[in-house]
Coordinates of C-alpha atoms and ligand atoms in Angstrom, one line a residue:
M16 CA 84.0 114.5 78.0
S17 CA 86.1 111.4 77.6
T18 CA 84.2 108.2 77.2
V19 CA 84.8 105.5 79.7
D20 CA 85.4 101.9 78.5
I21 CA 84.6 100.1 81.8
D22 CA 84.4 96.6 80.4
A23 CA 87.8 96.6 78.7
K24 CA 90.5 94.3 80.1
I25 CA 92.0 97.5 81.4
P26 CA 89.1 99.9 82.2
N27 CA 90.0 103.4 80.9
N28 CA 88.9 106.7 79.6
V29 CA 91.9 107.2 77.3
D30 CA 90.5 105.3 74.3
L31 CA 93.0 102.5 74.7
A32 CA 91.2 100.4 72.1
A33 CA 92.2 102.8 69.4
D34 CA 95.9 102.3 70.0
R35 CA 96.5 98.6 69.6
R36 CA 100.3 98.7 70.3
L37 CA 99.9 100.6 73.5
Q38 CA 97.0 98.4 74.5
R39 CA 99.1 95.3 73.9
A40 CA 102.0 96.7 75.8
L41 CA 99.9 97.5 78.8
E42 CA 98.1 94.2 78.6
S43 CA 101.5 92.5 78.8
W44 CA 102.4 94.6 81.9
Q45 CA 99.2 93.6 83.6
P46 CA 100.2 90.1 84.5
K47 CA 103.5 91.3 86.0
F48 CA 101.5 93.8 88.1
L49 CA 99.2 91.0 89.3
D50 CA 102.2 88.8 90.1
W51 CA 103.6 91.7 92.1
W52 CA 100.3 92.3 93.9
R53 CA 100.1 88.6 94.9
E54 CA 103.7 88.5 96.0
L55 CA 104.0 91.9 97.8
G56 CA 100.5 93.1 98.2
P57 CA 98.2 92.6 101.2
V58 CA 98.7 89.3 103.0
A59 CA 95.6 88.8 105.3
Y60 CA 92.1 88.1 104.0
R61 CA 93.5 88.7 100.5
D62 CA 90.7 86.7 98.8
R63 CA 87.8 87.9 101.0
P64 CA 85.1 90.3 99.7
V65 CA 85.9 93.9 100.8
Y66 CA 83.5 96.8 100.5
L67 CA 85.6 98.9 98.1
R68 CA 85.0 101.9 95.9
T69 CA 86.2 101.5 92.3
A70 CA 86.8 104.4 90.0
I71 CA 84.4 104.1 87.0
A72 CA 84.3 107.7 85.7
V73 CA 85.8 111.1 86.4
G74 CA 82.9 113.4 86.5
K75 CA 82.0 115.5 89.6
E76 CA 79.1 113.2 90.4
G77 CA 79.2 109.5 90.8
W78 CA 82.7 108.7 89.8
A79 CA 83.0 105.7 91.9
N80 CA 81.1 102.4 92.5
F81 CA 80.9 100.8 96.0
D82 CA 80.5 97.1 96.3
H83 CA 82.1 94.0 97.9
V84 CA 85.0 92.8 95.7
T85 CA 87.9 90.5 96.3
M86 CA 91.1 92.4 95.8
P87 CA 92.7 90.4 93.0
D88 CA 89.5 91.1 91.0
Y89 CA 89.7 94.9 91.7
R90 CA 89.3 96.7 88.4
W91 CA 92.4 98.8 88.2
G92 CA 91.9 101.3 85.5
I93 CA 93.4 104.3 83.8
F94 CA 91.5 107.5 84.3
L95 CA 92.4 111.1 83.4
A96 CA 90.4 114.1 84.5
D97 CA 88.5 115.7 81.6
P98 CA 90.6 118.1 79.7
E99 CA 90.2 121.8 80.4
P100 CA 89.5 123.6 77.1
D101 CA 92.2 125.9 75.9
R102 CA 94.3 125.3 79.0
R103 CA 97.4 127.5 79.2
I104 CA 100.8 127.1 81.0
A105 CA 100.5 129.0 84.2
F106 CA 104.1 129.6 85.2
G107 CA 107.7 129.5 84.1
D108 CA 109.4 130.5 80.8
H109 CA 106.4 129.2 78.7
Q110 CA 103.8 131.0 80.7
G111 CA 100.7 131.8 78.6
E112 CA 101.5 129.2 75.9
A113 CA 99.2 126.3 75.2
V114 CA 99.8 123.2 77.3
W115 CA 101.5 120.2 75.6
Q116 CA 99.7 117.0 74.6
E117 CA 103.0 115.4 73.7
I118 CA 106.4 115.8 75.4
P119 CA 108.9 118.3 73.9
G120 CA 112.1 116.4 73.3
E121 CA 114.2 118.6 75.5
H122 CA 112.1 117.9 78.6
R123 CA 111.8 114.2 78.2
G124 CA 114.5 113.2 80.7
E125 CA 113.3 115.5 83.5
L126 CA 109.6 114.5 83.0
R127 CA 110.5 110.8 83.0
R128 CA 112.3 111.3 86.3
L129 CA 109.3 113.0 87.9
V130 CA 106.9 110.4 86.7
V131 CA 109.2 107.6 87.8
V132 CA 109.7 109.1 91.3
Q133 CA 106.0 109.6 91.7
G134 CA 105.3 106.1 90.4
D135 CA 107.8 104.5 92.7
T136 CA 106.1 105.7 95.8
E137 CA 102.8 104.1 95.0
P138 CA 103.7 100.4 95.1
A139 CA 106.2 101.2 97.8
S140 CA 103.4 102.2 100.2
V141 CA 101.5 99.0 99.4
E142 CA 104.6 96.9 100.2
Q143 CA 105.1 98.8 103.4
Q144 CA 101.5 98.1 104.6
R145 CA 101.2 94.5 103.4
H146 CA 101.2 92.9 106.9
L147 CA 98.7 95.3 108.6
G148 CA 95.6 93.5 107.6
G149 CA 96.0 90.7 110.1
T150 CA 95.9 93.2 113.0
A151 CA 93.3 95.6 111.9
P152 CA 91.5 97.2 114.9
S153 CA 88.1 96.7 113.2
L154 CA 86.5 95.6 109.9
Y155 CA 85.9 99.3 109.1
D156 CA 89.7 99.9 109.4
L157 CA 90.6 96.8 107.5
R158 CA 88.4 98.0 104.7
N159 CA 90.0 101.5 104.7
L160 CA 93.5 99.9 104.6
Y161 CA 92.6 97.9 101.5
Q162 CA 90.9 100.9 99.9
V163 CA 94.1 102.8 100.3
N164 CA 96.1 99.9 99.0
V165 CA 94.1 99.3 95.8
E166 CA 94.0 103.0 95.0
E167 CA 97.8 103.4 95.5
A168 CA 98.1 100.5 93.1
R169 CA 95.8 102.3 90.7
H170 CA 98.1 105.3 91.0
L171 CA 100.9 103.1 89.9
W172 CA 98.8 102.2 86.9
A173 CA 98.3 106.0 86.3
M174 CA 102.1 106.5 86.1
V175 CA 102.7 103.3 84.1
Y176 CA 100.2 104.5 81.5
L177 CA 102.2 107.7 81.1
L178 CA 105.5 105.8 80.8
H179 CA 104.1 103.4 78.2
R180 CA 102.2 106.0 76.2
Y181 CA 104.7 108.9 76.1
F182 CA 108.2 107.5 76.8
G183 CA 108.7 104.7 74.3
R184 CA 111.1 101.9 75.1
D185 CA 112.7 103.7 78.1
G186 CA 109.2 104.2 79.6
R187 CA 108.4 100.5 79.2
D188 CA 111.7 99.6 81.0
E189 CA 111.0 102.1 83.7
A190 CA 107.5 100.6 84.2
D191 CA 109.1 97.2 84.7
E192 CA 111.6 98.5 87.2
L193 CA 108.7 100.0 89.2
L194 CA 107.9 96.4 90.1
E195 CA 111.5 95.4 90.6
R196 CA 112.6 97.9 93.3
H197 CA 111.1 97.0 96.7
S198 CA 110.5 98.9 99.9
G199 CA 113.4 98.3 102.3
D200 CA 115.3 96.0 99.8
A201 CA 119.0 96.3 100.6
D202 CA 120.0 95.8 97.0
N203 CA 117.2 97.5 95.1
P204 CA 115.3 99.9 97.4
R205 CA 112.6 102.4 96.6
I206 CA 113.8 105.8 95.5
L207 CA 112.8 108.1 98.4
G208 CA 113.8 107.5 102.0
A209 CA 110.4 107.4 103.8
F210 CA 109.3 104.6 101.4
N211 CA 111.9 102.3 102.7
E212 CA 110.8 102.6 106.3
P213 CA 108.6 99.8 107.6
T214 CA 104.9 100.5 108.6
P215 CA 104.8 97.8 111.3
D216 CA 101.7 98.8 113.2
W217 CA 98.4 100.7 112.9
L218 CA 99.6 103.8 114.8
S219 CA 102.4 104.0 112.2
F220 CA 99.8 103.5 109.4
F221 CA 97.6 106.3 110.7
M222 CA 100.6 108.6 111.0
F223 CA 101.8 107.6 107.6
T224 CA 98.5 108.3 105.9
Y225 CA 98.3 111.6 107.7
F226 CA 101.8 112.9 107.0
T227 CA 103.3 110.9 104.1
D228 CA 100.2 110.8 102.1
R229 CA 100.0 114.5 102.6
D230 CA 103.4 114.8 100.9
G231 CA 101.6 113.0 98.1
K232 CA 98.9 115.6 98.1
F233 CA 101.3 118.5 97.7
Q234 CA 103.5 116.8 95.1
L235 CA 100.5 115.7 93.1
A236 CA 99.0 119.2 93.3
S237 CA 102.3 120.6 92.0
L238 CA 102.4 118.2 89.2
R239 CA 98.7 118.9 88.4
E240 CA 100.0 122.4 87.4
S241 CA 102.3 120.8 84.8
A242 CA 102.4 122.1 81.2
F243 CA 102.3 118.4 80.2
D244 CA 98.6 118.1 80.1
P245 CA 98.2 114.3 80.4
L246 CA 100.3 114.4 83.6
S247 CA 98.2 117.3 84.9
R248 CA 94.9 115.5 84.2
T249 CA 96.2 112.2 85.7
C250 CA 97.2 113.9 88.9
D251 CA 94.0 115.8 89.1
F252 CA 92.1 112.6 89.3
M253 CA 94.5 110.9 91.6
L254 CA 94.0 113.8 94.1
K255 CA 90.3 112.9 94.2
E256 CA 91.2 109.4 95.6
E257 CA 94.0 110.8 97.7
A258 CA 91.6 112.8 99.8
H259 CA 90.2 109.7 101.4
H260 CA 93.7 108.4 102.3
M261 CA 94.3 111.6 104.3
F262 CA 90.9 111.3 105.9
V263 CA 91.9 107.8 107.0
G264 CA 95.1 109.3 108.6
A265 CA 93.4 112.4 110.2
T266 CA 90.5 110.5 111.6
G267 CA 92.7 107.5 112.5
V268 CA 95.0 109.5 114.7
G269 CA 92.0 111.5 116.0
R270 CA 90.3 108.3 117.1
V271 CA 93.5 107.1 118.9
V272 CA 93.7 110.5 120.7
Q273 CA 90.0 110.3 121.6
R274 CA 90.5 106.8 123.2
T275 CA 93.7 108.0 125.0
V276 CA 91.8 110.9 126.5
E277 CA 88.9 108.6 127.6
L278 CA 91.3 106.2 129.3
M279 CA 93.2 109.0 131.0
K280 CA 89.9 110.4 132.4
E281 CA 88.6 107.0 133.4
H282 CA 91.8 106.0 135.3
D283 CA 92.9 109.5 136.3
T284 CA 96.4 109.0 135.1
D285 CA 98.8 109.8 132.2
D286 CA 100.1 106.3 132.3
I287 CA 97.4 104.4 130.4
R288 CA 99.6 101.6 129.2
P289 CA 98.4 99.1 131.8
F290 CA 94.9 99.8 130.6
G291 CA 95.7 99.0 127.0
G292 CA 95.9 102.6 125.7
I293 CA 98.6 104.6 123.9
D294 CA 99.9 107.4 126.1
V295 CA 100.3 111.0 124.8
D296 CA 104.2 110.8 125.0
T297 CA 104.2 107.8 122.7
L298 CA 101.8 109.5 120.3
Q299 CA 104.1 112.5 120.2
R300 CA 107.2 110.4 119.4
Y301 CA 105.4 108.6 116.6
L302 CA 104.3 112.0 115.3
N303 CA 107.9 113.3 115.5
F304 CA 109.1 110.4 113.4
H305 CA 106.5 110.4 110.7
Y306 CA 106.5 114.2 110.3
S307 CA 110.3 114.4 110.1
V308 CA 110.7 111.6 107.5
S309 CA 107.9 113.2 105.5
L310 CA 109.7 116.6 105.5
D311 CA 112.6 115.0 103.9
L312 CA 110.4 114.0 100.9
F313 CA 110.4 117.6 99.7
G314 CA 114.2 117.5 98.9
A315 CA 116.9 120.1 99.7
E316 CA 116.1 123.7 100.6
T317 CA 117.5 124.9 97.4
S318 CA 117.5 122.7 94.3
T319 CA 118.4 123.4 90.7
N320 CA 116.2 120.4 89.8
A321 CA 113.2 122.2 91.2
A322 CA 114.2 125.5 89.5
N323 CA 114.6 123.7 86.2
Y324 CA 111.2 122.0 86.5
F325 CA 109.6 125.3 87.3
A326 CA 111.2 127.3 84.5
A327 CA 110.4 124.6 82.0
G328 CA 106.7 124.4 83.2
L329 CA 107.0 120.8 84.3
K330 CA 106.1 121.2 88.0
G331 CA 104.5 124.3 89.6
R332 CA 103.8 125.4 93.1
Y333 CA 100.8 124.4 95.2
K334 CA 97.8 126.3 93.9
E335 CA 100.0 128.1 91.4
E336 CA 97.3 130.1 89.8
Q337 CA 96.0 131.6 93.0
R338 CA 99.4 133.1 93.9
D339 CA 99.7 136.8 93.6
D340 CA 103.1 137.2 91.8
D341 CA 104.6 137.0 88.3
H342 CA 104.8 133.1 88.2
R343 CA 108.3 133.4 86.8
L344 CA 110.2 134.2 90.0
R345 CA 113.3 135.3 88.3
D346 CA 114.1 138.3 90.4
T347 CA 112.6 137.5 93.8
T348 CA 114.2 135.9 96.9
R349 CA 113.1 134.2 100.1
L350 CA 114.7 133.1 103.3
V351 CA 115.6 129.4 103.7
P352 CA 117.0 127.7 106.8
V353 CA 120.7 127.1 107.0
V354 CA 122.7 125.3 109.7
T355 CA 126.4 125.9 110.5
D356 CA 128.4 124.9 113.5
E357 CA 127.4 128.2 115.1
G358 CA 123.7 127.3 115.0
I359 CA 120.5 127.4 113.0
G360 CA 119.9 130.5 110.9
E361 CA 118.5 131.7 107.6
R362 CA 119.9 132.8 104.3
E363 CA 118.5 134.5 101.3
A364 CA 118.0 132.4 98.2
P365 CA 116.4 133.0 94.8
Q366 CA 112.8 132.0 95.1
V367 CA 113.0 129.8 92.0
L368 CA 115.8 127.7 93.6
A369 CA 113.9 127.5 96.9
L370 CA 110.7 125.9 95.6
N371 CA 111.1 122.7 97.6
E372 CA 111.2 124.8 100.7
T373 CA 108.1 126.7 99.6
L374 CA 106.2 123.4 99.1
R375 CA 107.5 122.2 102.5
D376 CA 106.1 125.3 104.1
D377 CA 102.7 124.7 102.6
F378 CA 102.9 121.1 103.8
A379 CA 103.9 122.2 107.3
A380 CA 101.0 124.6 107.6
D381 CA 98.5 122.0 106.3
S382 CA 99.9 119.4 108.8
Q383 CA 99.4 121.8 111.7
K384 CA 95.6 121.8 111.0
G385 CA 95.1 118.2 112.1
V386 CA 97.3 118.7 115.1
D387 CA 95.1 121.6 116.2
R388 CA 92.1 119.4 115.9
W389 CA 93.6 116.6 117.9
N390 CA 94.6 119.2 120.5
R391 CA 91.0 120.3 121.0
T392 CA 90.4 116.7 122.2
L393 CA 93.5 116.7 124.3
E394 CA 92.6 120.0 126.0
E395 CA 90.2 118.0 128.2
V396 CA 93.2 116.4 129.9
G397 CA 95.5 119.4 129.7
R398 CA 97.9 117.9 127.2
R399 CA 98.8 118.8 123.6
L400 CA 100.8 117.5 120.6
T401 CA 103.2 119.7 118.6
L402 CA 105.0 119.4 115.3
P403 CA 108.7 119.2 116.0
H404 CA 111.1 121.8 114.6
L405 CA 111.9 121.6 110.9
G406 CA 115.4 120.5 111.6
F407 CA 114.6 117.6 113.9
N408 CA 115.6 114.1 112.6
R409 CA 116.3 115.2 109.1
A410 CA 118.4 113.3 106.5
V411 CA 118.0 115.6 103.5
G412 CA 119.2 119.2 103.0
T413 CA 121.0 121.5 105.4
F414 CA 119.9 119.7 108.5
A415 CA 121.2 116.3 107.4
G416 CA 124.0 115.1 109.7
R417 CA 123.1 117.6 112.4
R418 CA 121.5 116.9 115.7
V419 CA 118.5 119.1 116.4
S420 CA 116.1 118.7 119.3
P421 CA 112.3 118.8 118.7
D422 CA 112.3 122.3 120.1
G423 CA 114.9 123.4 117.6
R424 CA 118.2 123.5 119.5
L425 CA 121.4 122.2 117.9
V426 CA 122.5 119.6 120.3
S427 CA 125.6 117.5 120.8
E428 CA 125.9 113.8 119.9
D429 CA 125.9 113.0 123.6
E430 CA 122.7 114.9 124.3
W431 CA 121.1 113.3 121.3
A432 CA 122.0 109.8 122.4
A433 CA 120.7 110.5 125.9
S434 CA 117.4 112.0 124.7
V435 CA 116.6 110.1 121.5
D436 CA 114.3 107.6 123.3
S437 CA 112.1 110.5 124.6
W438 CA 112.1 112.1 121.1
L439 CA 111.6 109.2 118.7
P440 CA 109.7 105.9 119.2
S441 CA 111.8 103.8 121.5
P442 CA 112.0 100.0 121.4
A443 CA 109.8 100.0 124.5
D444 CA 107.2 102.2 122.7
R445 CA 107.2 99.9 119.7
D446 CA 106.9 96.8 121.9
H447 CA 103.9 98.4 123.7
V448 CA 102.2 99.4 120.5
T449 CA 102.9 96.0 118.9
S450 CA 101.4 94.3 122.0
L451 CA 98.1 96.2 121.3
M452 CA 97.9 95.0 117.7
V453 CA 95.4 92.2 117.7
G454 CA 92.9 91.8 114.8
V455 CA 89.3 92.5 115.6
V456 CA 87.0 91.1 112.9
E457 CA 83.5 91.1 114.5
P458 CA 81.4 93.7 112.7
G459 CA 81.1 96.9 114.8
K460 CA 83.7 95.9 117.4
M461 CA 86.9 98.0 118.0
A462 CA 90.2 97.3 119.5
G463 CA 90.6 98.9 122.9
W464 CA 93.3 101.5 121.9
V465 CA 91.2 103.3 119.4
A466 CA 87.7 105.0 119.5
P467 CA 85.1 104.0 116.9
P468 CA 84.6 106.3 113.9
A469 CA 81.8 108.9 114.0
T470 CA 80.2 107.4 110.9
G471 CA 80.7 104.5 108.5
I472 CA 81.7 104.5 104.9
H473 CA 79.3 105.5 102.0
A474 CA 76.4 105.9 104.4
K475 CA 76.8 102.4 105.8
P476 CA 76.7 102.0 109.6
V477 CA 79.9 101.5 111.6
N478 CA 78.8 97.9 112.3
F479 CA 78.4 97.0 108.6
E480 CA 80.2 93.9 107.4
Y481 CA 82.9 95.9 105.5
V482 CA 84.9 92.7 104.9
K483 CA 83.3 89.3 104.7
I484 CA 85.8 87.3 106.7
Ligands
BYC507 N1 115.1 110.4 99.7 O1 117.8 118.6 94.5 P1 117.1 117.8 95.5 C1 103.2 110.1 97.3 C2 117.6 113.2 96.2 S1 104.5 110.9 97.9 C3 116.1 110.0 98.9 O2 116.6 118.5 96.7 P2 114.8 117.5 94.0 C4 102.6 109.0 98.2 C5 117.1 113.8 94.9 O3 116.4 112.8 94.1 C6 105.0 112.1 96.6 N2 116.7 110.9 98.0 O4 116.0 117.0 94.8 C7 102.5 109.1 99.5 C8 118.4 114.3 94.2 O5 119.0 113.2 93.6 P3 120.0 113.5 92.3 C9 106.0 111.5 95.6 C10 116.2 112.1 97.9 O6 114.8 116.7 92.8 C11 102.1 108.1 100.3 C12 119.2 114.7 95.4 O7 118.7 114.0 96.5 N3 106.1 112.4 94.5 O8 102.7 110.4 96.3 O9 114.7 118.9 94.0 C13 101.7 106.9 99.7 C14 119.3 116.2 95.5 O10 118.0 116.7 96.1 C15 115.2 112.6 98.8 C16 107.2 113.2 94.3 O11 108.1 113.2 95.1 C17 114.6 111.6 99.7 N4 113.6 112.0 100.5 O12 113.6 117.0 95.0 C18 101.8 106.8 98.3 C19 107.1 114.1 93.2 N5 115.0 113.9 98.5 O13 119.1 114.1 91.3 C20 102.2 107.8 97.6 C21 108.2 114.0 92.2 C22 115.8 114.2 97.5 O14 121.1 114.3 92.8 N6 109.5 114.3 92.8 N7 116.6 113.2 97.2 O15 120.4 112.1 92.0 C23 110.1 115.5 92.9 O16 109.6 116.5 92.6 C24 111.5 115.6 93.4 O17 112.3 114.5 92.9 C25 111.7 115.6 94.9 C26 113.2 115.8 95.2 C27 110.9 116.7 95.5 C28 111.4 114.2 95.6

């Protein structure tokens, strides 16, 4: 078990005190991080006490402490899951060898890239969500938003630790650049597409935490398989925090659906906008948008980057060890989608080149589960939500530059233009959703477009004062 130094300037379980140079380097990054948090972190109620959980250990029991804290005083720390004794590489050319505690020189560039891409998404999401606090539908939701924000920022710390500890000067430069790129910045944007899209309202936030955080789950789970043990252990612990973020998304959308159904029944109509609700068609369009931009995050259908990562042992598949194959994938193939002017079809590709697609499949199947749950609620009013076709609204891979309808037809530019407002959130949808966004700050009260949660956080009641306004 690693010992936790919880009182250090930077709480950690990596024995930072024993490495003075590293400690100094991270302590000089800390004020830059805090400046960034003040400048681009949450805007509303930024200095009010929020009932937050703070990571204080990594064991199975009691890894977190819950208390009211003001966010600038949140104790962002560096925590790696405990090492697994005699851990072996589970896949690729080095299968069966001992995992690495230091980075082999030949894999330095690729690993740095993976850590930087992962690290870049974390502060990006905080930037995207910074204006939401002022329009939270309840104190419960406000608290969840800020919980997600402080933990995404801790995930930035997790990647910055790796950059400082294992990548020397280059790593320190990259760590600085993680605070210099900004979501949506025309000159210096975040690396991946979805992280430059605004998150302007709470329906977008719930969809983002359901779909885009779920990309995070699958990417982190793949990196947890890494032969580079510190990366694996870091991701392992991040996944623990990540589970709550997806809970926020799944229950958030679920509560909106619940309220939509209540209003439809109460007023006996699909058109619940006059009654302050979000109609099913609008929910579907928001879902279409967030699902499709999240699909792009998995990269192209075939990727030599992904194949190289796998062969080298840097990034595995989701639940690599539970898969029933040789874990080398040199001689096997799979079908991947391909689009030509003739239509949408499939082609055979070596499995090792198609790993992005394999992970995207896993993501799609996992995404479907929440939709099924929401549909059980919608059944009462004879409606349902569906995930759009894989090719809909895509900007990366074979579907990029093609027009595909949500039901999977290749359509003309004219048909696209005529239909896009019924497939993706229209300006009128966004206006309506925006009009519903008014902050509700009385304990236990909810905005009218969303049902209350079934239970509170950490055994507290729903009407607990989660944020002391
Ligand atoms: N936008 O060979 P390909 C999370 C680039 S989310 C822009 O398919 P590869 C979180 C690509 O970089 C998880 N560019 O790429 C969630 C490549 O560029 P180069 C974040 C894109 O490398 C919510 C080129 O296109 N973690 O944690 O196989 C809140 C060719 O593409 C995009 C990771 O992503 C895009 N969407 O796959 C907070 C894990 N997609 O090399 C946090 C680490 C591709 O030609 N990243 N490109 O210049 C990876 O494993 C891979 O980099 C990717 C891309 C899966 C992202």
